[in-house]
Every structure is written in structure tokens, then in C-alpha cells.
Amino acid sequence: MSVPLVDSPDMVSLDTADHRLSRGDPAPEFELPGTDGQTHRLDDFSDFRALLVVFTCNHCPYAKAKFAELNYLADEYDDLAVVGISANDAAEYPDDSFERMQELVEEGTIDYDAYLYDESQTVAAAYGAVCTPDPFLFANEDGDFRLAYHGRIDDALNPDDDPTEYEMREYVETVLAGEDIEAEDKPSRGCSIKWKDGNEPDYWDR
């Protein structure tokens, strides 16, 4: 099985691995608290034609660099739901606490359709998430969300880089047009998910 490509103790770049979802696979279910005070489930977004689930966090510079683009996607495409999920160990990384998540939403820094807290980290493991950000784009096929693309949001690989290609916009438009994405998955890059001791999933081989 392939494993994450490690460039530093805290940063990973993803390659194709057996543990992650394949195109056409259904989106794993979730039931998680949101910053809006509501509990959100996968089927809450069934009215949308596409769903972008992004495992992210508050402190990682790679994740922070994509806040604005994810806000843009959530605002620009009415038929797309953008759902951020933070799964980091907040005891070790206090800036990733649920309270800080709420603050970022209240101040408008994060303006997704939902920002959810995966305290148990079981949802991140079910999706095979590895880094922040780690985006999964799903198409709604007769009421079931099926994976259409798993990979980076744009071609800016480092936090200080300016993107020249907003690739996820193109992929979202392809899904909303009812077409298949022909491009190969391009690895996302970011800080590793901060698993709690003993909570590392079977695929986590660093």
C-alpha cells in the first residue's frame, strides 16, 4: 500500500493509496456538531447536486491559505455544499478547538455551508483523510453522494503561493453539469492530521 509522502514532521503530500475512497464510492455517513449549534448529517445536504467535504483545521498554514477559496466556492455555487470538518487533537493543538472554530465563523473568516467538529476522529478515519486540507468532491447521483474527485483545491502548493489554476472550480462545474471528471486526482498538500495517541487509523504509517 502507498503511504503519505513526508516532507517534514508536520507536512504531508498525498499519493494514491488503497485506504482512501475511489471514484464512485459512496460518501461515508457522519453525524457531527457544527459551529452553528446544530448537528449535521450527510443526508442534510441531499438537496445539493454536489458536496465538497474538506478535512481542515484552524491553525495549519496550508489550511488557512484555502479559507478564502472555500468561502468563494460556497458562495458562488448554489448547488454545491461546502462542508469543512476539523478532526485535530485540540488538547495538543488548542487553536483547533471547537470554540476557535466558532470564533472564525462568527468573524467571517470561515463561511462554508457548515463547519463541523470530528472530536472522535472516526469520520476522518472513515474517509481516509491524511492532511489539512484534504478535499473530497462528491456528485449527487439519485440521492447518493458518490466520489467524483479527491485532490487539491488549486495549484498553489505552498501557503504563500498564488494560484494560477483554480482547479476545484472547474471540477465543481463539471459535476454540476452532470459530467464525469476526466482529470487524474492531484495530491493535496498540508499539515498532517493530528491524531490523538492511540487513535491513529490502520492506514496511518508514518
PDB file of C-alpha atoms in Angstrom:
ATOM      1  CA  MET A   1       0.000   0.000   0.000  1.00  0.00           C
ATOM      2  CA  SER A   2       1.203   3.504  -0.777  1.00  0.00           C
ATOM      3  CA  VAL A   3       1.726   5.887   2.112  1.00  0.00           C
ATOM      4  CA  PRO A   4       1.860   9.659   2.548  1.00  0.00           C
ATOM      5  CA  LEU A   5       4.974  11.328   1.198  1.00  0.00           C
ATOM      6  CA  VAL A   6       6.515  13.126   4.132  1.00  0.00           C
ATOM      7  CA  ASP A   7       8.463  16.352   3.573  1.00  0.00           C
ATOM      8  CA  SER A   8       8.625  17.370   7.244  1.00  0.00           C
ATOM      9  CA  PRO A   9       7.295  16.055  10.564  1.00  0.00           C
ATOM     10  CA  ASP A  10       4.149  18.155  10.166  1.00  0.00           C
ATOM     11  CA  MET A  11       3.590  18.371   6.406  1.00  0.00           C
ATOM     12  CA  VAL A  12       2.447  15.607   4.087  1.00  0.00           C
ATOM     13  CA  SER A  13       1.718  15.291   0.395  1.00  0.00           C
ATOM     14  CA  LEU A  14      -0.666  12.553  -0.629  1.00  0.00           C
ATOM     15  CA  ASP A  15      -0.132   9.886  -3.219  1.00  0.00           C
ATOM     16  CA  THR A  16      -2.652   7.238  -4.288  1.00  0.00           C
ATOM     17  CA  ALA A  17      -3.250   4.696  -1.545  1.00  0.00           C
ATOM     18  CA  ASP A  18      -5.547   1.745  -1.053  1.00  0.00           C
ATOM     19  CA  HIS A  19      -7.127   3.077   2.140  1.00  0.00           C
ATOM     20  CA  ARG A  20      -8.762   6.056   0.520  1.00  0.00           C
ATOM     21  CA  LEU A  21     -12.017   6.249  -1.334  1.00  0.00           C
ATOM     22  CA  SER A  22     -12.089   5.500  -5.043  1.00  0.00           C
ATOM     23  CA  ARG A  23     -14.169   7.365  -7.591  1.00  0.00           C
ATOM     24  CA  GLY A  24     -17.728   6.180  -7.477  1.00  0.00           C
ATOM     25  CA  ASP A  25     -17.534   5.143  -3.819  1.00  0.00           C
ATOM     26  CA  PRO A  26     -20.306   6.438  -1.562  1.00  0.00           C
ATOM     27  CA  ALA A  27     -19.590   9.173   0.940  1.00  0.00           C
ATOM     28  CA  PRO A  28     -19.235   7.731   4.461  1.00  0.00           C
ATOM     29  CA  GLU A  29     -22.011   8.797   6.792  1.00  0.00           C
ATOM     30  CA  PHE A  30     -21.385  11.328   9.538  1.00  0.00           C
ATOM     31  CA  GLU A  31     -23.247  12.962  12.413  1.00  0.00           C
ATOM     32  CA  LEU A  32     -21.242  15.843  13.809  1.00  0.00           C
ATOM     33  CA  PRO A  33     -21.781  19.076  15.750  1.00  0.00           C
ATOM     34  CA  GLY A  34     -21.489  22.277  13.763  1.00  0.00           C
ATOM     35  CA  THR A  35     -20.379  25.752  14.725  1.00  0.00           C
ATOM     36  CA  ASP A  36     -23.992  26.856  14.193  1.00  0.00           C
ATOM     37  CA  GLY A  37     -25.125  24.835  17.207  1.00  0.00           C
ATOM     38  CA  GLN A  38     -26.791  22.198  15.050  1.00  0.00           C
ATOM     39  CA  THR A  39     -25.913  18.543  14.499  1.00  0.00           C
ATOM     40  CA  HIS A  40     -25.300  17.815  10.826  1.00  0.00           C
ATOM     41  CA  ARG A  41     -25.644  14.541   8.955  1.00  0.00           C
ATOM     42  CA  LEU A  42     -24.696  13.601   5.426  1.00  0.00           C
ATOM     43  CA  ASP A  43     -28.316  13.494   4.300  1.00  0.00           C
ATOM     44  CA  ASP A  44     -28.815  17.094   5.459  1.00  0.00           C
ATOM     45  CA  PHE A  45     -27.125  18.070   2.198  1.00  0.00           C
ATOM     46  CA  SER A  46     -29.168  15.796  -0.066  1.00  0.00           C
ATOM     47  CA  ASP A  47     -30.802  18.760  -1.823  1.00  0.00           C
ATOM     48  CA  PHE A  48     -27.434  19.796  -3.259  1.00  0.00           C
ATOM     49  CA  ARG A  49     -26.192  18.391  -6.553  1.00  0.00           C
ATOM     50  CA  ALA A  50     -22.587  18.330  -5.324  1.00  0.00           C
ATOM     51  CA  LEU A  51     -20.853  18.114  -1.949  1.00  0.00           C
ATOM     52  CA  LEU A  52     -17.307  19.175  -1.133  1.00  0.00           C
ATOM     53  CA  VAL A  53     -16.096  17.658   2.152  1.00  0.00           C
ATOM     54  CA  VAL A  54     -12.793  19.181   3.245  1.00  0.00           C
ATOM     55  CA  PHE A  55     -10.861  17.949   6.250  1.00  0.00           C
ATOM     56  CA  THR A  56      -9.248  21.112   7.542  1.00  0.00           C
ATOM     57  CA  CYS A  57      -8.378  22.942  10.741  1.00  0.00           C
ATOM     58  CA  ASN A  58      -7.829  26.399  12.202  1.00  0.00           C
ATOM     59  CA  HIS A  59      -4.059  26.586  12.692  1.00  0.00           C
ATOM     60  CA  CYS A  60      -2.380  24.892   9.715  1.00  0.00           C
ATOM     61  CA  PRO A  61      -0.949  27.484   7.270  1.00  0.00           C
ATOM     62  CA  TYR A  62      -1.862  25.242   4.316  1.00  0.00           C
ATOM     63  CA  ALA A  63      -5.469  25.069   5.508  1.00  0.00           C
ATOM     64  CA  LYS A  64      -5.631  28.795   6.286  1.00  0.00           C
ATOM     65  CA  ALA A  65      -4.401  29.582   2.778  1.00  0.00           C
ATOM     66  CA  LYS A  66      -7.531  27.906   1.356  1.00  0.00           C
ATOM     67  CA  PHE A  67     -10.133  29.573   3.602  1.00  0.00           C
ATOM     68  CA  ALA A  68     -10.893  32.277   1.042  1.00  0.00           C
ATOM     69  CA  GLU A  69     -11.207  29.889  -1.889  1.00  0.00           C
ATOM     70  CA  LEU A  70     -13.509  27.565   0.033  1.00  0.00           C
ATOM     71  CA  ASN A  71     -15.617  30.573   1.018  1.00  0.00           C
ATOM     72  CA  TYR A  72     -15.757  31.525  -2.656  1.00  0.00           C
ATOM     73  CA  LEU A  73     -16.887  28.044  -3.679  1.00  0.00           C
ATOM     74  CA  ALA A  74     -19.587  28.013  -1.010  1.00  0.00           C
ATOM     75  CA  ASP A  75     -20.877  31.403  -2.132  1.00  0.00           C
ATOM     76  CA  GLU A  76     -20.534  31.025  -5.895  1.00  0.00           C
ATOM     77  CA  TYR A  77     -22.246  27.683  -6.489  1.00  0.00           C
ATOM     78  CA  ASP A  78     -25.779  27.404  -5.144  1.00  0.00           C
ATOM     79  CA  ASP A  79     -25.957  23.676  -5.928  1.00  0.00           C
ATOM     80  CA  LEU A  80     -22.702  22.901  -4.079  1.00  0.00           C
ATOM     81  CA  ALA A  81     -22.461  22.339  -0.322  1.00  0.00           C
ATOM     82  CA  VAL A  82     -19.039  23.055   1.160  1.00  0.00           C
ATOM     83  CA  VAL A  83     -18.562  21.216   4.445  1.00  0.00           C
ATOM     84  CA  GLY A  84     -15.393  21.696   6.470  1.00  0.00           C
ATOM     85  CA  ILE A  85     -14.541  19.081   9.083  1.00  0.00           C
ATOM     86  CA  SER A  86     -11.873  19.611  11.741  1.00  0.00           C
ATOM     87  CA  ALA A  87     -10.590  16.455  13.422  1.00  0.00           C
ATOM     88  CA  ASN A  88      -7.344  17.597  15.039  1.00  0.00           C
ATOM     89  CA  ASP A  89      -6.466  16.831  18.658  1.00  0.00           C
ATOM     90  CA  ALA A  90      -7.432  20.123  20.278  1.00  0.00           C
ATOM     91  CA  ALA A  91      -5.827  19.181  23.588  1.00  0.00           C
ATOM     92  CA  GLU A  92      -2.436  19.242  21.887  1.00  0.00           C
ATOM     93  CA  TYR A  93      -3.339  21.993  19.407  1.00  0.00           C
ATOM     94  CA  PRO A  94      -5.592  24.444  21.296  1.00  0.00           C
ATOM     95  CA  ASP A  95      -6.049  26.717  18.273  1.00  0.00           C
ATOM     96  CA  ASP A  96      -8.026  23.866  16.704  1.00  0.00           C
ATOM     97  CA  SER A  97     -10.624  23.864  19.475  1.00  0.00           C
ATOM     98  CA  PHE A  98     -14.335  23.918  18.726  1.00  0.00           C
ATOM     99  CA  GLU A  99     -14.547  27.334  20.397  1.00  0.00           C
ATOM    100  CA  ARG A 100     -11.952  28.713  17.994  1.00  0.00           C
ATOM    101  CA  MET A 101     -13.856  27.173  15.092  1.00  0.00           C
ATOM    102  CA  GLN A 102     -16.924  29.099  16.233  1.00  0.00           C
ATOM    103  CA  GLU A 103     -14.934  32.323  16.506  1.00  0.00           C
ATOM    104  CA  LEU A 104     -13.638  32.005  12.939  1.00  0.00           C
ATOM    105  CA  VAL A 105     -17.173  31.509  11.655  1.00  0.00           C
ATOM    106  CA  GLU A 106     -18.580  34.370  13.729  1.00  0.00           C
ATOM    107  CA  GLU A 107     -15.930  36.788  12.456  1.00  0.00           C
ATOM    108  CA  GLY A 108     -16.479  35.681   8.848  1.00  0.00           C
ATOM    109  CA  THR A 109     -13.037  34.175   8.270  1.00  0.00           C
ATOM    110  CA  ILE A 110     -14.751  30.871   7.531  1.00  0.00           C
ATOM    111  CA  ASP A 111     -18.066  30.990   5.687  1.00  0.00           C
ATOM    112  CA  TYR A 112     -18.727  27.448   4.497  1.00  0.00           C
ATOM    113  CA  ASP A 113     -22.164  25.857   4.375  1.00  0.00           C
ATOM    114  CA  ALA A 114     -21.128  24.008   7.546  1.00  0.00           C
ATOM    115  CA  TYR A 115     -18.029  23.728   9.727  1.00  0.00           C
ATOM    116  CA  LEU A 116     -18.117  20.531  11.780  1.00  0.00           C
ATOM    117  CA  TYR A 117     -16.097  19.092  14.646  1.00  0.00           C
ATOM    118  CA  ASP A 118     -14.989  15.454  14.477  1.00  0.00           C
ATOM    119  CA  GLU A 119     -13.791  15.151  18.078  1.00  0.00           C
ATOM    120  CA  SER A 120     -13.689  11.338  17.987  1.00  0.00           C
ATOM    121  CA  GLN A 121     -11.740  11.435  14.684  1.00  0.00           C
ATOM    122  CA  THR A 122     -13.803   8.491  13.412  1.00  0.00           C
ATOM    123  CA  VAL A 123     -15.151  10.397  10.413  1.00  0.00           C
ATOM    124  CA  ALA A 124     -11.674  11.466   9.283  1.00  0.00           C
ATOM    125  CA  ALA A 125     -10.560   7.847   9.521  1.00  0.00           C
ATOM    126  CA  ALA A 126     -13.614   6.636   7.585  1.00  0.00           C
ATOM    127  CA  TYR A 127     -12.771   8.987   4.721  1.00  0.00           C
ATOM    128  CA  GLY A 128      -9.081   8.089   4.849  1.00  0.00           C
ATOM    129  CA  ALA A 129      -8.150  11.713   5.479  1.00  0.00           C
ATOM    130  CA  VAL A 130      -4.462  12.424   5.957  1.00  0.00           C
ATOM    131  CA  CYS A 131      -3.768  16.161   5.811  1.00  0.00           C
ATOM    132  CA  THR A 132      -5.294  19.596   6.170  1.00  0.00           C
ATOM    133  CA  PRO A 133      -6.723  20.453   3.759  1.00  0.00           C
ATOM    134  CA  ASP A 134      -7.860  17.129   2.313  1.00  0.00           C
ATOM    135  CA  PRO A 135     -10.786  17.711  -0.128  1.00  0.00           C
ATOM    136  CA  PHE A 136     -13.316  15.136  -1.341  1.00  0.00           C
ATOM    137  CA  LEU A 137     -15.782  16.203  -4.071  1.00  0.00           C
ATOM    138  CA  PHE A 138     -18.965  14.139  -4.384  1.00  0.00           C
ATOM    139  CA  ALA A 139     -21.696  14.113  -7.017  1.00  0.00           C
ATOM    140  CA  ASN A 140     -25.302  13.547  -6.003  1.00  0.00           C
ATOM    141  CA  GLU A 141     -26.425  10.538  -8.004  1.00  0.00           C
ATOM    142  CA  ASP A 142     -30.095   9.820  -7.400  1.00  0.00           C
ATOM    143  CA  GLY A 143     -29.820  10.776  -3.759  1.00  0.00           C
ATOM    144  CA  ASP A 144     -26.464   9.130  -3.083  1.00  0.00           C
ATOM    145  CA  PHE A 145     -23.241  11.107  -2.919  1.00  0.00           C
ATOM    146  CA  ARG A 146     -20.523   9.367  -4.949  1.00  0.00           C
ATOM    147  CA  LEU A 147     -16.883  10.406  -5.031  1.00  0.00           C
ATOM    148  CA  ALA A 148     -16.104  12.375  -8.180  1.00  0.00           C
ATOM    149  CA  TYR A 149     -12.662  13.741  -7.290  1.00  0.00           C
ATOM    150  CA  HIS A 150     -10.190  13.629  -4.401  1.00  0.00           C
ATOM    151  CA  GLY A 151      -7.353  16.081  -4.500  1.00  0.00           C
ATOM    152  CA  ARG A 152      -6.083  19.599  -4.258  1.00  0.00           C
ATOM    153  CA  ILE A 153      -8.180  22.756  -4.435  1.00  0.00           C
ATOM    154  CA  ASP A 154      -5.838  24.701  -6.707  1.00  0.00           C
ATOM    155  CA  ASP A 155      -2.254  24.621  -7.957  1.00  0.00           C
ATOM    156  CA  ALA A 156      -0.775  26.760  -5.152  1.00  0.00           C
ATOM    157  CA  LEU A 157       1.196  24.117  -3.275  1.00  0.00           C
ATOM    158  CA  ASN A 158       2.594  26.340  -0.530  1.00  0.00           C
ATOM    159  CA  PRO A 159       0.752  28.783   1.739  1.00  0.00           C
ATOM    160  CA  ASP A 160       2.483  31.851   0.293  1.00  0.00           C
ATOM    161  CA  ASP A 161       1.974  30.831  -3.347  1.00  0.00           C
ATOM    162  CA  ASP A 162      -0.655  32.484  -5.525  1.00  0.00           C
ATOM    163  CA  PRO A 163      -2.741  30.008  -7.530  1.00  0.00           C
ATOM    164  CA  THR A 164      -2.709  30.182 -11.304  1.00  0.00           C
ATOM    165  CA  GLU A 165      -5.312  27.437 -11.810  1.00  0.00           C
ATOM    166  CA  TYR A 166      -8.429  27.199  -9.659  1.00  0.00           C
ATOM    167  CA  GLU A 167      -8.913  23.531 -10.400  1.00  0.00           C
ATOM    168  CA  MET A 168     -11.669  22.735  -7.920  1.00  0.00           C
ATOM    169  CA  ARG A 169     -13.894  25.382  -9.526  1.00  0.00           C
ATOM    170  CA  GLU A 170     -13.567  23.553 -12.830  1.00  0.00           C
ATOM    171  CA  TYR A 171     -14.298  20.183 -11.229  1.00  0.00           C
ATOM    172  CA  VAL A 172     -17.346  21.532  -9.406  1.00  0.00           C
ATOM    173  CA  GLU A 173     -18.709  22.956 -12.650  1.00  0.00           C
ATOM    174  CA  THR A 174     -18.128  19.607 -14.352  1.00  0.00           C
ATOM    175  CA  VAL A 175     -20.070  17.761 -11.648  1.00  0.00           C
ATOM    176  CA  LEU A 176     -22.883  20.308 -11.697  1.00  0.00           C
ATOM    177  CA  ALA A 177     -23.120  19.857 -15.463  1.00  0.00           C
ATOM    178  CA  GLY A 178     -23.709  16.129 -14.869  1.00  0.00           C
ATOM    179  CA  GLU A 179     -20.413  15.127 -16.434  1.00  0.00           C
ATOM    180  CA  ASP A 180     -17.531  12.957 -15.227  1.00  0.00           C
ATOM    181  CA  ILE A 181     -14.224  14.498 -14.214  1.00  0.00           C
ATOM    182  CA  GLU A 182     -11.588  13.107 -16.540  1.00  0.00           C
ATOM    183  CA  ALA A 183      -8.571  14.700 -14.851  1.00  0.00           C
ATOM    184  CA  GLU A 184      -6.499  12.492 -12.604  1.00  0.00           C
ATOM    185  CA  ASP A 185      -6.577  13.181  -8.884  1.00  0.00           C
ATOM    186  CA  LYS A 186      -3.818  15.622  -7.971  1.00  0.00           C
ATOM    187  CA  PRO A 187      -2.427  15.219  -4.456  1.00  0.00           C
ATOM    188  CA  SER A 188      -3.378  17.672  -1.784  1.00  0.00           C
ATOM    189  CA  ARG A 189      -0.663  19.049   0.453  1.00  0.00           C
ATOM    190  CA  GLY A 190      -0.791  20.256   4.007  1.00  0.00           C
ATOM    191  CA  CYS A 191      -0.168  19.621   7.676  1.00  0.00           C
ATOM    192  CA  SER A 192      -0.755  16.084   8.853  1.00  0.00           C
ATOM    193  CA  ILE A 193      -3.940  15.424  10.778  1.00  0.00           C
ATOM    194  CA  LYS A 194      -3.122  15.492  14.492  1.00  0.00           C
ATOM    195  CA  TRP A 195      -4.382  12.139  15.744  1.00  0.00           C
ATOM    196  CA  LYS A 196      -4.873  11.545  19.446  1.00  0.00           C
ATOM    197  CA  ASP A 197      -2.496   8.989  20.945  1.00  0.00           C
ATOM    198  CA  GLY A 198      -3.816   5.535  20.156  1.00  0.00           C
ATOM    199  CA  ASN A 199      -6.371   6.934  17.715  1.00  0.00           C
ATOM    200  CA  GLU A 200      -4.245   6.599  14.589  1.00  0.00           C
ATOM    201  CA  PRO A 201      -6.139   4.622  11.923  1.00  0.00           C
ATOM    202  CA  ASP A 202      -4.685   1.433  10.475  1.00  0.00           C
ATOM    203  CA  TYR A 203      -3.541   3.237   7.331  1.00  0.00           C
ATOM    204  CA  TRP A 204      -1.507   5.795   9.306  1.00  0.00           C
ATOM    205  CA  ASP A 205       2.041   4.578   8.750  1.00  0.00           C
ATOM    206  CA  ARG A 206       4.429   7.477   9.207  1.00  0.00           C
TER     207      ARG A 206
END
